[in-house]
């Protein structure tokens, strides 16, 4: 689904973009912002809009008999003869557009997704100008320039196995989550393999649910798949990283072969991969493992954390006596339910 970029102009030339909650939808230069009636201010804005004729005609066709100007004033809570400035009208429209997106009040036409308020504005533009209504070219992800949209701190999952579902640590199945400093506008889209996906934003970042068909398509194409954030209003895109799709791994007793692990040695009396609380910790990269997997260290089960979406197992060892003496200690994965075991390697205490 795409977002149409609307440019709003006023008499006196073009100035910088107004960035509302719904994102820089207006380009305006109000000049002398004299109070006028709400109807006249709205008509002035709608008449000067650019690139909105197709969407406006589509709204009028889908809402036969409805008058877009009256519907807009009613939705904004304005009486037609109420006096207000152009900036006051813009403030009300920005808030209404943002509310439309939050409450899914949308108008969809030919794959373009607009808020209901934007669609009514486009319809009013057509109603006022008829055959002289403005047409314009549309933004395109492929040709959009790269730029910074949001600071990404991490995302999960970062990988998946062909033939398996998408599963990240702490997120629902089929969902990819991005932790960010700052929150992207809800209009932005996550783009994977040319598919534009809607995003859900929170104070800590945003997420997107991948359709089952797309997950299957990813599984059919092992390798790294670029993840992009696209702003169709600003017509800019930002690369967020890549989702690694692994070939289906050969499983033995529910375990895949271990890719790598560590640390593999330490001096007697010392902790290894020391954690903030003084615990020692192993990290084990393994593409697949049963949900009931635990790690044993020298035959002793140790606290284990499983992150299947990232193909990672970690431990948290606070009992340092189990490796106090020099020697070789086997590290294994054990399925508590079946008893199956997978050798990780041998840890050497020097």
XYZ file of N, CA and C in Angstrom, residues 155-160 164-178 200 202 204 206-212 215 243 308-310:
108
model
N 17.001 -4.654 16.143
C 15.756 -5.247 15.654
C 15.799 -6.755 15.842
N 14.610 -7.350 15.913
C 14.501 -8.792 16.089
C 13.241 -9.295 15.410
N 13.306 -10.479 14.782
C 14.485 -11.329 14.605
C 15.395 -10.790 13.513
N 16.658 -11.219 13.564
C 17.607 -10.838 12.535
C 17.819 -11.952 11.521
N 17.229 -13.122 11.810
C 17.396 -14.242 10.891
C 16.215 -15.193 11.013
N 16.055 -16.043 10.027
C 15.055 -17.098 10.047
C 15.560 -18.246 9.184
N 10.645 -22.338 7.974
C 10.164 -22.066 9.320
C 9.467 -20.699 9.345
N 8.744 -20.449 10.425
C 8.089 -19.153 10.552
C 9.076 -18.115 11.044
N 8.682 -16.869 11.019
C 9.492 -15.771 11.540
C 9.202 -15.650 13.025
N 10.226 -15.775 13.865
C 10.011 -15.752 15.307
C 11.150 -15.013 15.982
N 10.851 -13.884 16.619
C 11.862 -13.110 17.326
C 11.675 -13.210 18.826
N 12.707 -12.825 19.537
C 12.686 -12.884 20.987
C 11.741 -11.837 21.549
N 10.666 -12.278 22.199
C 9.747 -11.357 22.851
C 8.737 -10.695 21.943
N 8.645 -11.125 20.666
C 7.647 -10.548 19.754
C 6.781 -11.670 19.202
N 5.557 -11.372 18.780
C 4.668 -12.407 18.263
C 5.216 -13.051 16.986
N 4.749 -14.250 16.717
C 5.153 -14.963 15.516
C 4.760 -14.173 14.264
N 5.682 -14.115 13.314
C 5.414 -13.411 12.064
C 5.629 -11.922 12.119
N 6.116 -11.406 13.263
C 6.307 -9.970 13.445
C 7.797 -9.652 13.549
N 8.220 -8.563 12.924
C 9.579 -8.057 13.083
C 9.486 -6.725 13.811
N 10.381 -6.531 14.803
C 10.292 -5.368 15.684
C 11.590 -4.587 15.643
N 11.490 -3.253 15.633
C 12.639 -2.365 15.599
C 12.606 -1.452 16.816
N 3.295 -0.454 13.007
C 2.625 -0.079 14.244
C 3.676 0.551 15.149
N 5.147 2.495 18.714
C 5.034 2.675 20.156
C 6.106 3.669 20.577
N 8.711 2.953 22.109
C 10.025 2.305 22.056
C 10.439 1.918 20.651
N 8.916 0.478 16.530
C 7.807 0.106 15.664
C 7.942 -1.349 15.251
N 6.837 -1.919 14.788
C 6.832 -3.310 14.356
C 5.984 -3.444 13.104
N 6.129 -4.574 12.441
C 5.321 -4.859 11.259
C 5.103 -6.364 11.177
N 3.894 -6.756 10.807
C 3.581 -8.178 10.637
C 3.768 -8.561 9.175
N 4.547 -9.605 8.932
C 4.797 -10.061 7.568
C 3.705 -11.048 7.157
N 3.094 -10.877 5.994
C 2.091 -11.842 5.518
C 2.728 -13.225 5.343
N 1.934 -14.269 5.522
C 2.447 -15.632 5.379
C 3.043 -15.858 3.998
N 6.545 -14.477 4.011
C 7.449 -15.345 4.780
C 7.828 -16.566 3.947
N 17.562 -8.986 6.836
C 17.064 -10.214 7.451
C 17.758 -11.392 6.775
N 15.074 -18.400 20.067
C 14.974 -19.139 18.799
C 14.931 -18.242 17.568
N 14.310 -17.057 17.690
C 14.237 -16.183 16.531
C 15.592 -15.695 16.065
N 16.544 -15.605 16.996
C 17.890 -15.146 16.661
C 18.880 -16.302 16.568
